[in-house]
PDB file of N, CA and C in Angstrom:
ATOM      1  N   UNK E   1      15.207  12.560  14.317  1.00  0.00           N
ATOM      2  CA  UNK E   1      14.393  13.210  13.302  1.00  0.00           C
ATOM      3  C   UNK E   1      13.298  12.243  12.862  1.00  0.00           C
ATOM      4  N   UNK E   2      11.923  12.785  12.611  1.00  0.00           N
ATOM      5  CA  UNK E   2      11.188  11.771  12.484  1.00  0.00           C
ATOM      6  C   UNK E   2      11.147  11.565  10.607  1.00  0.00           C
ATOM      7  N   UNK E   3      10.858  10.529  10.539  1.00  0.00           N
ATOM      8  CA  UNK E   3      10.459  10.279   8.812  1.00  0.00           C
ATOM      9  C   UNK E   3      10.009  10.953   8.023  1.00  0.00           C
ATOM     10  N   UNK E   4       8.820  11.844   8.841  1.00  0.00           N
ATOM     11  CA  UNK E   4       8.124  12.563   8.064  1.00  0.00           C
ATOM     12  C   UNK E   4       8.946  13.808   7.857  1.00  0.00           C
ATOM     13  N   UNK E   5      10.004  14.222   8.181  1.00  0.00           N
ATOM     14  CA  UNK E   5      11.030  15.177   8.008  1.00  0.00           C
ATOM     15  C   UNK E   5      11.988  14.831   6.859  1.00  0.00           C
ATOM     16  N   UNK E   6      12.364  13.868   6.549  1.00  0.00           N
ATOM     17  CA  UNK E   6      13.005  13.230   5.998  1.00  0.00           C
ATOM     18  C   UNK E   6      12.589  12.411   4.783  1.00  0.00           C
ATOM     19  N   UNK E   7      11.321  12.021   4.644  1.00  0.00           N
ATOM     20  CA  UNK E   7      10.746  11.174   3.458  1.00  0.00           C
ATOM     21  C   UNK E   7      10.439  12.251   2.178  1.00  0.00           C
ATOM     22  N   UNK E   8      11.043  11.809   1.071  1.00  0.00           N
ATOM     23  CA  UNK E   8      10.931  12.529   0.172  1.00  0.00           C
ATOM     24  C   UNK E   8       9.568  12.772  -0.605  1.00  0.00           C
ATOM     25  N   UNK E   9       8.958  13.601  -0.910  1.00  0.00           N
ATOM     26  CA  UNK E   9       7.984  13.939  -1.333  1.00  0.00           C
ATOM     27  C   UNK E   9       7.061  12.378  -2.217  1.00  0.00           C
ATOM     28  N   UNK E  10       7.958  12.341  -2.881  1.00  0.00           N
ATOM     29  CA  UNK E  10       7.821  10.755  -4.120  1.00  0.00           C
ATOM     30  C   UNK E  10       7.130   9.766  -3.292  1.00  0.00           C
ATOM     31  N   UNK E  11       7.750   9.765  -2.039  1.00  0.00           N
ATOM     32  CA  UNK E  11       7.427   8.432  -1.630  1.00  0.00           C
ATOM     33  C   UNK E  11       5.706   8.525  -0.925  1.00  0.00           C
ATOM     34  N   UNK E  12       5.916   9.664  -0.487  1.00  0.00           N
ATOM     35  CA  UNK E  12       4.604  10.254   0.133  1.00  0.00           C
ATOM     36  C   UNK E  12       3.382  10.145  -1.125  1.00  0.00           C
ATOM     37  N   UNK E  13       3.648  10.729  -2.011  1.00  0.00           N
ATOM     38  CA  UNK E  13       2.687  10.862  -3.458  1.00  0.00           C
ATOM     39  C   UNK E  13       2.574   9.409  -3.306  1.00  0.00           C
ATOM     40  N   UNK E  14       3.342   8.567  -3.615  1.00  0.00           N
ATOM     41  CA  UNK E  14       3.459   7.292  -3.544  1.00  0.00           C
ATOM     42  C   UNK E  14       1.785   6.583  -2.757  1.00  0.00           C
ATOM     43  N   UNK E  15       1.955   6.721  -1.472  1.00  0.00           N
ATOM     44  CA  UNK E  15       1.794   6.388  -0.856  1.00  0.00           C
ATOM     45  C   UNK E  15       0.248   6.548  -0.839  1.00  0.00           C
ATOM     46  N   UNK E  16       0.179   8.459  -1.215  1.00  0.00           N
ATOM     47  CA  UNK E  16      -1.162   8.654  -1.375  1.00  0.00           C
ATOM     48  C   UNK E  16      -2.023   8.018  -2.252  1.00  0.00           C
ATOM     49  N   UNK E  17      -1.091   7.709  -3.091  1.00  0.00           N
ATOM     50  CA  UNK E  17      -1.469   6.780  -4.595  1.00  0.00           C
ATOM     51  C   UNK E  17      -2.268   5.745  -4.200  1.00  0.00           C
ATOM     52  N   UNK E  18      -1.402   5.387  -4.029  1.00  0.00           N
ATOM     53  CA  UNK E  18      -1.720   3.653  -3.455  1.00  0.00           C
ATOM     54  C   UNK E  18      -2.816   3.829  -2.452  1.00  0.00           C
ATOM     55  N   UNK E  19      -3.281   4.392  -1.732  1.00  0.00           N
ATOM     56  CA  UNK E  19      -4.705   5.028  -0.704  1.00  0.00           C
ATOM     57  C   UNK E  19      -5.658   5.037  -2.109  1.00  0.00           C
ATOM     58  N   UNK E  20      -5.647   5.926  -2.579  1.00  0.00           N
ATOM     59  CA  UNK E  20      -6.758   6.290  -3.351  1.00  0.00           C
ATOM     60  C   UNK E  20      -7.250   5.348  -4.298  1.00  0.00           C
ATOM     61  N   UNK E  21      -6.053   4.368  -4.661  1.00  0.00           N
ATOM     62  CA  UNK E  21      -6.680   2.957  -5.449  1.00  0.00           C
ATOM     63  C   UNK E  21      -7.079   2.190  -4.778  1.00  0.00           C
ATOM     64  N   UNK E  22      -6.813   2.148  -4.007  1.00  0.00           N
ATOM     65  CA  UNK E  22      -7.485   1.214  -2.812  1.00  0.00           C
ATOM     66  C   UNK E  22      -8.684   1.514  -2.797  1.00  0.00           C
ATOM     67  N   UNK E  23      -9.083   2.577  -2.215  1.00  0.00           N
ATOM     68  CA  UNK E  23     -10.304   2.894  -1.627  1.00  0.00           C
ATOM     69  C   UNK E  23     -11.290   3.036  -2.937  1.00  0.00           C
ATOM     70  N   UNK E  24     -10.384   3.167  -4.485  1.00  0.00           N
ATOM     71  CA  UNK E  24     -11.348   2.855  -5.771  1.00  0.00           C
ATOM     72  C   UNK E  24     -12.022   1.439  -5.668  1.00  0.00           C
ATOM     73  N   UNK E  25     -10.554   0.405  -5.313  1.00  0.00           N
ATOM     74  CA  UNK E  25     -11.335  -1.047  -5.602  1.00  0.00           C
ATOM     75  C   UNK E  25     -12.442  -1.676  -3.908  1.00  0.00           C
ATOM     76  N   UNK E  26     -11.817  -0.581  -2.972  1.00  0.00           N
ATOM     77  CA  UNK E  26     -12.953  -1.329  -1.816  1.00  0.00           C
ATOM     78  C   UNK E  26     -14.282  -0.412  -2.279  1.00  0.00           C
ATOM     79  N   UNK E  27     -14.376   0.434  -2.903  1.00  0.00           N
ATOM     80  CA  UNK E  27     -15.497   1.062  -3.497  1.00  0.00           C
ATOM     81  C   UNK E  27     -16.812   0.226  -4.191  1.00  0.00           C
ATOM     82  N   UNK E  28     -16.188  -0.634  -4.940  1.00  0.00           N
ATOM     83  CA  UNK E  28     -17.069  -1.459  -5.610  1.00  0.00           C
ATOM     84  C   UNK E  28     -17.267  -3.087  -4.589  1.00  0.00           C
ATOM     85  N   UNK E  29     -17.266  -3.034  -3.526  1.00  0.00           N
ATOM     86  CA  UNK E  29     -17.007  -4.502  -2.794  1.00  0.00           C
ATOM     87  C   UNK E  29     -18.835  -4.154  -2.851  1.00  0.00           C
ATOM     88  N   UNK E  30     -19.301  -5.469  -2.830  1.00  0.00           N
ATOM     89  CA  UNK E  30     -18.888  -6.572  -2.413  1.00  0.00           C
ATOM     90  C   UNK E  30     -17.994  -7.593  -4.083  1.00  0.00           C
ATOM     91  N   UNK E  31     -18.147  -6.442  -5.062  1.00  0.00           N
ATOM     92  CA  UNK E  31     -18.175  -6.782  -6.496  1.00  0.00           C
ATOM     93  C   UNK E  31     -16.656  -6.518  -6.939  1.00  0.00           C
ATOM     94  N   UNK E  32     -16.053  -7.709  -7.550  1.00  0.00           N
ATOM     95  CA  UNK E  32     -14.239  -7.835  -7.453  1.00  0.00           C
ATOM     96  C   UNK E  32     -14.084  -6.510  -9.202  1.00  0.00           C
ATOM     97  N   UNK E  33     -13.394  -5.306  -8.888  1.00  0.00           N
ATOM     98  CA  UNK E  33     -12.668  -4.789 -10.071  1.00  0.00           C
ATOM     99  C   UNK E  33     -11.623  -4.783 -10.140  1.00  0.00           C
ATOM    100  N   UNK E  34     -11.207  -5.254 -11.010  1.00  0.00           N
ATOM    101  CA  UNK E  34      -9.892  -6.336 -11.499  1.00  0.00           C
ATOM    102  C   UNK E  34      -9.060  -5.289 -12.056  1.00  0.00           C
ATOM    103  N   UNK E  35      -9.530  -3.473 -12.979  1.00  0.00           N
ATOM    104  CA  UNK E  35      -8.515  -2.893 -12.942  1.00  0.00           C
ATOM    105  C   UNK E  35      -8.224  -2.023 -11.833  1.00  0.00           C
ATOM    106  N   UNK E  36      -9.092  -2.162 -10.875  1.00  0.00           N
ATOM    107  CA  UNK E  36      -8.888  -1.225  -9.557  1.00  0.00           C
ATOM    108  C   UNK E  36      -7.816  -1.606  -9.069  1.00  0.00           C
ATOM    109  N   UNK E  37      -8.029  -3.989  -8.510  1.00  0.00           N
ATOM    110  CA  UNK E  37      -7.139  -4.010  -8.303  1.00  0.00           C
ATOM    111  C   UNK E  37      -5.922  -4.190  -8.709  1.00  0.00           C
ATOM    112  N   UNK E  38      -6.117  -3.955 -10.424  1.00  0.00           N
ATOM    113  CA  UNK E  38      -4.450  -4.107 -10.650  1.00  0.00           C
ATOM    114  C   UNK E  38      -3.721  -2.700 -10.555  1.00  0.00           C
ATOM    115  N   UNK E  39      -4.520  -1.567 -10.272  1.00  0.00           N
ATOM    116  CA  UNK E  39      -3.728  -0.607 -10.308  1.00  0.00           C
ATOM    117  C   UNK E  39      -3.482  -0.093  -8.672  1.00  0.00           C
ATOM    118  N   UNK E  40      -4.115  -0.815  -7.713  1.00  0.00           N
ATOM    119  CA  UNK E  40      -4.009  -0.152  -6.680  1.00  0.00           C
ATOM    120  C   UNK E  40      -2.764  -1.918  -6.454  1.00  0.00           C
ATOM    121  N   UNK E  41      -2.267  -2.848  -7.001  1.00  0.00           N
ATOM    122  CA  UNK E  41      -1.347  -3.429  -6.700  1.00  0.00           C
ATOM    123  C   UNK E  41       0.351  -2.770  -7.279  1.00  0.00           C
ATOM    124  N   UNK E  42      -0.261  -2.213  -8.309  1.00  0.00           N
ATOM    125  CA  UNK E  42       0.752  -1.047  -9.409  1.00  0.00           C
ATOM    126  C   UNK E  42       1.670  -0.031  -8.456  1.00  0.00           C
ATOM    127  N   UNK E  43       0.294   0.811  -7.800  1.00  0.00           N
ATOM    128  CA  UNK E  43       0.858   1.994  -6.938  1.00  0.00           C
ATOM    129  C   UNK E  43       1.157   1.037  -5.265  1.00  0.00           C
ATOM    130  N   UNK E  44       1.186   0.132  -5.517  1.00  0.00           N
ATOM    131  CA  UNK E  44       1.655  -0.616  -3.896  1.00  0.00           C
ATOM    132  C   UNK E  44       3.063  -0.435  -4.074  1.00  0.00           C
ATOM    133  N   UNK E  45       3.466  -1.709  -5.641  1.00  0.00           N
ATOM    134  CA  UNK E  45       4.637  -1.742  -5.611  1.00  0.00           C
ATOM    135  C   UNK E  45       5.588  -0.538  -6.219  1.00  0.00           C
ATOM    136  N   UNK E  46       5.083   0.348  -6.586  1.00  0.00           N
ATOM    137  CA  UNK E  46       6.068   1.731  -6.621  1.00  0.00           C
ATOM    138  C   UNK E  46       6.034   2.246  -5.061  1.00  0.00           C
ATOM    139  N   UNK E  47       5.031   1.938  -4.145  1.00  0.00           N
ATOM    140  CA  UNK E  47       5.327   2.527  -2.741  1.00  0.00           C
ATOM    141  C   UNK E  47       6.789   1.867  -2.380  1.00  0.00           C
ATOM    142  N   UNK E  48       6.476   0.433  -2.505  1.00  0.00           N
ATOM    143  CA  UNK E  48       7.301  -0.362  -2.031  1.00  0.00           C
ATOM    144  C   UNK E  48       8.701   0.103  -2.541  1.00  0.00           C
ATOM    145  N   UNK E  49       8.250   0.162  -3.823  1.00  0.00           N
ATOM    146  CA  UNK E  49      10.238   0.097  -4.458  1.00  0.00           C
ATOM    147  C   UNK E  49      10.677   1.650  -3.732  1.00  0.00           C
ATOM    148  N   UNK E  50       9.900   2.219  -3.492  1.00  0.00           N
ATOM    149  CA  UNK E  50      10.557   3.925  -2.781  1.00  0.00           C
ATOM    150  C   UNK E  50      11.040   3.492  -1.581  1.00  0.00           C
ATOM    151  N   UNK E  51      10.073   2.659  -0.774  1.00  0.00           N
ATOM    152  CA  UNK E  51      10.432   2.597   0.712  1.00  0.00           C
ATOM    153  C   UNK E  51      12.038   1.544   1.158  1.00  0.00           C
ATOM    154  N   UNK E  52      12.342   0.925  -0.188  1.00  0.00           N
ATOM    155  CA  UNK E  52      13.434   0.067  -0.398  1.00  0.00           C
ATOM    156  C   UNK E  52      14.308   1.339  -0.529  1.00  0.00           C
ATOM    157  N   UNK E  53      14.192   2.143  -1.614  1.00  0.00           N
ATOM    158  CA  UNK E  53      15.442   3.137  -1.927  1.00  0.00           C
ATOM    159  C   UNK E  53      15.466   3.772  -0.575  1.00  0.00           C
ATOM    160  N   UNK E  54      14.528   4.392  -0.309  1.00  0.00           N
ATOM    161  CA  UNK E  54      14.409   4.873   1.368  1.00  0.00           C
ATOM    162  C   UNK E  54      15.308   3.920   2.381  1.00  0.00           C
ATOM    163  N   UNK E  55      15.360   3.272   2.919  1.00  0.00           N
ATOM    164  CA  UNK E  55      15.694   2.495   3.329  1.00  0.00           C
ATOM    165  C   UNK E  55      17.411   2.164   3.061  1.00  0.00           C
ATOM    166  N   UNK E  56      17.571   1.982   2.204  1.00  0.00           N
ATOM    167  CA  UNK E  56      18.890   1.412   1.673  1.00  0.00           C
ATOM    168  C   UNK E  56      19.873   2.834   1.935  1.00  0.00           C
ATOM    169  N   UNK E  57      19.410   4.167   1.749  1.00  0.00           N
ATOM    170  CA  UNK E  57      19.652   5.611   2.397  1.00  0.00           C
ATOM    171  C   UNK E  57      19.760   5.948   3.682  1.00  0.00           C
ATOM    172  N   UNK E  58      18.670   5.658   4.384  1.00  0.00           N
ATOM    173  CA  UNK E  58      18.744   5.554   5.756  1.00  0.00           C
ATOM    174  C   UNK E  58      19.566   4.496   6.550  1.00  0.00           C
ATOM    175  N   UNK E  59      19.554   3.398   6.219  1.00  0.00           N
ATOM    176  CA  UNK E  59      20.388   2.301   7.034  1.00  0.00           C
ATOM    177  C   UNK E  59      19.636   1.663   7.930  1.00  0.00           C
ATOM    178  N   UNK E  60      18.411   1.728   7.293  1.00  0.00           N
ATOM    179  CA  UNK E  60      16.837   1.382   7.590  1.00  0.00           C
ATOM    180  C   UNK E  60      16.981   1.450   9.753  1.00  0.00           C
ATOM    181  N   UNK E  61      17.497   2.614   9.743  1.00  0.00           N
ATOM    182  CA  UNK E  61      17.488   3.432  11.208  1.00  0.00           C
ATOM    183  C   UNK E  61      16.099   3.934  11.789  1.00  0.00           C
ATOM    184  N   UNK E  62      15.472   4.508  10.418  1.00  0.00           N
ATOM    185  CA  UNK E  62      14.581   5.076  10.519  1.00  0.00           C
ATOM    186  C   UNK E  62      12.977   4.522  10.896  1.00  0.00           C
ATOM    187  N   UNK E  63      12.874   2.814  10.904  1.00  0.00           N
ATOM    188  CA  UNK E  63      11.293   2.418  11.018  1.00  0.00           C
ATOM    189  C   UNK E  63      11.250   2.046   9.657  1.00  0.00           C
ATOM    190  N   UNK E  64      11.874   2.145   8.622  1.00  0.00           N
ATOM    191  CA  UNK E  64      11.367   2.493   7.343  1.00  0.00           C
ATOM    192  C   UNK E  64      11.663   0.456   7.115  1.00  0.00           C
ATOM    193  N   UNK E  65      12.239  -0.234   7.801  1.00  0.00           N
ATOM    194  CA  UNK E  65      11.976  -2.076   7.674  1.00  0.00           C
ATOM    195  C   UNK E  65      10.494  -2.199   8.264  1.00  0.00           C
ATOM    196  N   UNK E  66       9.794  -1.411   8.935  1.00  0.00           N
ATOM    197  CA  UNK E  66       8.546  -1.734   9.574  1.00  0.00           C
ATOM    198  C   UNK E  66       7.782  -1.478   8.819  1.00  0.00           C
ATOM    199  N   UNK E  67       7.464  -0.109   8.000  1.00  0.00           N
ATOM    200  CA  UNK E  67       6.901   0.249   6.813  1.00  0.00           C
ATOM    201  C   UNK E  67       6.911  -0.604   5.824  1.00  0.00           C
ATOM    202  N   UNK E  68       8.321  -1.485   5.545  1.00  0.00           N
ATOM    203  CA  UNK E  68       8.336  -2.260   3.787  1.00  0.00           C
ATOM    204  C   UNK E  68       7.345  -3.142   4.834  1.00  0.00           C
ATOM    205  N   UNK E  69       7.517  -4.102   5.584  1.00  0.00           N
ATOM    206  CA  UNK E  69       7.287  -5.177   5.978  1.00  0.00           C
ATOM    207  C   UNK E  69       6.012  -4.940   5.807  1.00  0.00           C
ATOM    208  N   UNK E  70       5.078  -3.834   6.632  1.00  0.00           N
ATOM    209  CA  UNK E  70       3.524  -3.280   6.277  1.00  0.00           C
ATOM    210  C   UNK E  70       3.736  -3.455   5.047  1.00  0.00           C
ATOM    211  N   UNK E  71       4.023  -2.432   4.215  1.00  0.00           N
ATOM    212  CA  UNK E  71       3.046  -2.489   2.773  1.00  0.00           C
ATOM    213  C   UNK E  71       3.145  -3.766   2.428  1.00  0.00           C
ATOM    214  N   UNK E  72       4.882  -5.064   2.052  1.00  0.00           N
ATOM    215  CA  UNK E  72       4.473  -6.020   1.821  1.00  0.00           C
ATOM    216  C   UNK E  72       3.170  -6.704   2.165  1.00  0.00           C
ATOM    217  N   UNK E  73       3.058  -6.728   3.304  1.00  0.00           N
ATOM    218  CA  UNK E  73       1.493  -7.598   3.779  1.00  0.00           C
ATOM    219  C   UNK E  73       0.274  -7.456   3.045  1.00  0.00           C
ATOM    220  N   UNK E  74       0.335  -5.591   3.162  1.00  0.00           N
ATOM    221  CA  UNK E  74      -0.787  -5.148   1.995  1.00  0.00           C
ATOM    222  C   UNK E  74      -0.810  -5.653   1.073  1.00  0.00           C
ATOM    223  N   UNK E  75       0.195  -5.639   0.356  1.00  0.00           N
ATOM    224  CA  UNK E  75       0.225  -6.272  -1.275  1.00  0.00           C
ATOM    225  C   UNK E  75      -0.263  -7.847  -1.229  1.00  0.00           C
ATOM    226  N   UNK E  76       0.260  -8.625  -0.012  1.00  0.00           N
ATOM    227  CA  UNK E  76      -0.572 -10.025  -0.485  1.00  0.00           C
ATOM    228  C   UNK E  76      -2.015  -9.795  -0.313  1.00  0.00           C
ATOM    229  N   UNK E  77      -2.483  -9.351   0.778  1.00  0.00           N
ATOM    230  CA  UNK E  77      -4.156  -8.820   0.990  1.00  0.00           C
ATOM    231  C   UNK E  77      -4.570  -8.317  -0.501  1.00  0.00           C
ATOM    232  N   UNK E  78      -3.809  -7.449  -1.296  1.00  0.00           N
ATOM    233  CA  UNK E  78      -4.672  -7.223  -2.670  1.00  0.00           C
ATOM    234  C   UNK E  78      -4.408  -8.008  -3.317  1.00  0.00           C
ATOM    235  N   UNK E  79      -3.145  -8.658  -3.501  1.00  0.00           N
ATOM    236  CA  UNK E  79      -3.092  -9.824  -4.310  1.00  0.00           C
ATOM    237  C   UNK E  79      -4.118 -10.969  -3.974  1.00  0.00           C
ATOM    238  N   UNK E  80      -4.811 -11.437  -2.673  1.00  0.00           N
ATOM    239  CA  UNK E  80      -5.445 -12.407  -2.436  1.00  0.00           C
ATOM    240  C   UNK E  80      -7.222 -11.945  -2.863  1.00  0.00           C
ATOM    241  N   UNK E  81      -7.248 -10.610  -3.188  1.00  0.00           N
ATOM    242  CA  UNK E  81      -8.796 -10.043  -3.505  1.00  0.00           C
ATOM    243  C   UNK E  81      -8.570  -9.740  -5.116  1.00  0.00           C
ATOM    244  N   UNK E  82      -7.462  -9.799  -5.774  1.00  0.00           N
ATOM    245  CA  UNK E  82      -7.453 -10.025  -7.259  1.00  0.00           C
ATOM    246  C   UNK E  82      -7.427 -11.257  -7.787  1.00  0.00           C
ATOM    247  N   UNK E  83      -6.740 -12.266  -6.975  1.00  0.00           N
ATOM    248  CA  UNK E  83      -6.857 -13.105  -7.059  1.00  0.00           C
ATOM    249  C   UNK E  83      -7.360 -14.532  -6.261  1.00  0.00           C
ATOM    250  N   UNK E  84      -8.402 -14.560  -5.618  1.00  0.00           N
ATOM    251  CA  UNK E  84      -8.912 -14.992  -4.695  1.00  0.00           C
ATOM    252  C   UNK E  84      -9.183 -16.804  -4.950  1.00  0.00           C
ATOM    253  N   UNK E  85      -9.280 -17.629  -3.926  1.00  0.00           N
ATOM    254  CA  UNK E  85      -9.215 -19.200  -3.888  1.00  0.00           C
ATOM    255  C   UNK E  85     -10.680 -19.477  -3.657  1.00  0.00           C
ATOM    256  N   UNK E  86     -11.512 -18.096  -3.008  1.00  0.00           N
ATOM    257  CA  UNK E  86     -12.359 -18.676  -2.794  1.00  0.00           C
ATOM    258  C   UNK E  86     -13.389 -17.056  -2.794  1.00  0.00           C
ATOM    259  N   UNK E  87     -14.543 -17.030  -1.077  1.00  0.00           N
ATOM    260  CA  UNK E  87     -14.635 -15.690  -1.149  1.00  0.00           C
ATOM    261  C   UNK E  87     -13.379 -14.761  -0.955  1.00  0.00           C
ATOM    262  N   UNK E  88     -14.005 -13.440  -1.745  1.00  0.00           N
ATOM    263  CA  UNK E  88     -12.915 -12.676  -1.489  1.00  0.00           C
ATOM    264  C   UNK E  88     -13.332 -11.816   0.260  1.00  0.00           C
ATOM    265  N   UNK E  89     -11.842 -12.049   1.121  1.00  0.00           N
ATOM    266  CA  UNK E  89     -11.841 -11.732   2.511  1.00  0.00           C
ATOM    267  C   UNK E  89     -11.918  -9.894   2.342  1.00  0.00           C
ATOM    268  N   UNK E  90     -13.184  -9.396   2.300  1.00  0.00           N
ATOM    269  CA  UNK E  90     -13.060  -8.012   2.296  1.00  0.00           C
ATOM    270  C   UNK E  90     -12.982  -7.195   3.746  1.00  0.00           C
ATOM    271  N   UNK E  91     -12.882  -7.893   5.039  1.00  0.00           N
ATOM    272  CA  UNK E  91     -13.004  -7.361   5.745  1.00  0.00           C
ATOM    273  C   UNK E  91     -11.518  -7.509   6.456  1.00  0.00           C
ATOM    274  N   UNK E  92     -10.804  -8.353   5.986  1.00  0.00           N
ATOM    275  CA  UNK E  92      -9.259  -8.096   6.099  1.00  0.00           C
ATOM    276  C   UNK E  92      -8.880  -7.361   4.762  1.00  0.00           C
ATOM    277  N   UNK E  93      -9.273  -7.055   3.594  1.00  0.00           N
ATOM    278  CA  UNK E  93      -8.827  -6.166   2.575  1.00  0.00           C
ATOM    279  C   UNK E  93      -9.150  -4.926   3.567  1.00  0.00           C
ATOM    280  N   UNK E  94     -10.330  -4.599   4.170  1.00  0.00           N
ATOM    281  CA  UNK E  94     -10.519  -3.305   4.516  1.00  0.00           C
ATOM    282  C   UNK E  94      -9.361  -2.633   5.774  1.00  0.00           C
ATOM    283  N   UNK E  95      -9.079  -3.995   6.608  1.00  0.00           N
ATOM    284  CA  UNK E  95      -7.639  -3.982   7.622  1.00  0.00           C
ATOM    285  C   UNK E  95      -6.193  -3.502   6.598  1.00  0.00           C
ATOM    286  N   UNK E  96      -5.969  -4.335   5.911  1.00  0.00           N
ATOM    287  CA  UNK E  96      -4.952  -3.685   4.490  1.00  0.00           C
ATOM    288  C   UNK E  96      -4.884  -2.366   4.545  1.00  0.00           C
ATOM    289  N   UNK E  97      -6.133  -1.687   3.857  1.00  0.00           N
ATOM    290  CA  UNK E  97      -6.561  -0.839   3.807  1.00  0.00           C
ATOM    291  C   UNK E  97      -5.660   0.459   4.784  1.00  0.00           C
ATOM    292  N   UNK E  98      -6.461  -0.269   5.772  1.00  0.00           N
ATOM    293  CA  UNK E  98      -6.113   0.890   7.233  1.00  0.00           C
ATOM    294  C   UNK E  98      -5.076   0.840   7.614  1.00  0.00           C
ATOM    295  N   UNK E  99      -4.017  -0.622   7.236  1.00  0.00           N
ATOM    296  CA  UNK E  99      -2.832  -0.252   8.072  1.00  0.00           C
ATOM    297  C   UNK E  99      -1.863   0.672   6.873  1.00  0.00           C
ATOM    298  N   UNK E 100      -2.122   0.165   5.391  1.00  0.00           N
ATOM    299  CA  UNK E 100      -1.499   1.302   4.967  1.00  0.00           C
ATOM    300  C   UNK E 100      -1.971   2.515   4.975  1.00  0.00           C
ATOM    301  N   UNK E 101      -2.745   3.120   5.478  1.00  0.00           N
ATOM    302  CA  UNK E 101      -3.274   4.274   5.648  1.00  0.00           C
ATOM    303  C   UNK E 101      -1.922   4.437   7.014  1.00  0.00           C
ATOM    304  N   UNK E 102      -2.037   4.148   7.741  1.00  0.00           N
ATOM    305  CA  UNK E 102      -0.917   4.525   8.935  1.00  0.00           C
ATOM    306  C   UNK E 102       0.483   4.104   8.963  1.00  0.00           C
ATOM    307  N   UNK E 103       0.969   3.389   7.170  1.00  0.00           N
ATOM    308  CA  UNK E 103       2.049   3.905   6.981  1.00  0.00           C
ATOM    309  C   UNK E 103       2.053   4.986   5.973  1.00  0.00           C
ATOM    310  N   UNK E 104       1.075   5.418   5.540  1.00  0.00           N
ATOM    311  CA  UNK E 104       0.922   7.057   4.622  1.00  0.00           C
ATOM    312  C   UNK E 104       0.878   7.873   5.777  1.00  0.00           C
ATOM    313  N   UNK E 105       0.643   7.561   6.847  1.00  0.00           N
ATOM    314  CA  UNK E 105       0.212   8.768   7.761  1.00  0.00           C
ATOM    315  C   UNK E 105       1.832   8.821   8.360  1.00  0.00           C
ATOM    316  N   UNK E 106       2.694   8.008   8.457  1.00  0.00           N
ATOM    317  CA  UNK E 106       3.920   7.973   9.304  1.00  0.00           C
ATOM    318  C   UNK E 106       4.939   8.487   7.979  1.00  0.00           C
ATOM    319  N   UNK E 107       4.450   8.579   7.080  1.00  0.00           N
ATOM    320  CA  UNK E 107       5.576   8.940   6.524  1.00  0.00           C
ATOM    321  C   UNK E 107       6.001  10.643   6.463  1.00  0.00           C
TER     322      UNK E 107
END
């Protein structure tokens, strides 16, 4: 059965969430918004904490360790453009971006 049969609505909303803040704070690049990205780090980690409950349900059978492992990554990529050492890397934020887009799309 694939995931997308099986993933509960929540996690999906979730997921969409976390897309649409994203694409608020790559909206304003090259210029850093600090509540974009704290809210598109907000709706990361509610993706995340779903894809854990997910997971811990499934017997992570499902792909759904490949998914946390993605969004984790995402989350340091926004964490490193909220909080940046130097320039902020927007063209790996925009990779972020896309790969959680294709774990919203797999779910």
């Amino acid at each position: 059965m694939r995931q997308s049969d099986t993933a509960p609505e929540a996690v999906r909303a979730s997921g969409r969430h976390a897309l649409a803040a994203f694409d608020e704070a790559l909206g304003h690049a090259p210029h850093k918004d600090g509540a974009a990205l704290s809210e598109t780090s907000r709706c990361l980690s509610h993706l995340r904490d779903a894809l854990i409950a997910c997971q811990r349900e499934s017997g992570a059978t499902d792909g759904s360790a490949a998914r946390l492992e993605a969004v984790n990554g995402v989350m340091s990529l926004c964490l490193a453009a909220h909080f940046p050492l130097g320039d902020i890397p927007w063209g790996s934020i925009r990779q972020g971006r896309d790969a959680l887009a294709a774990v919203v799309d797999a779910l």
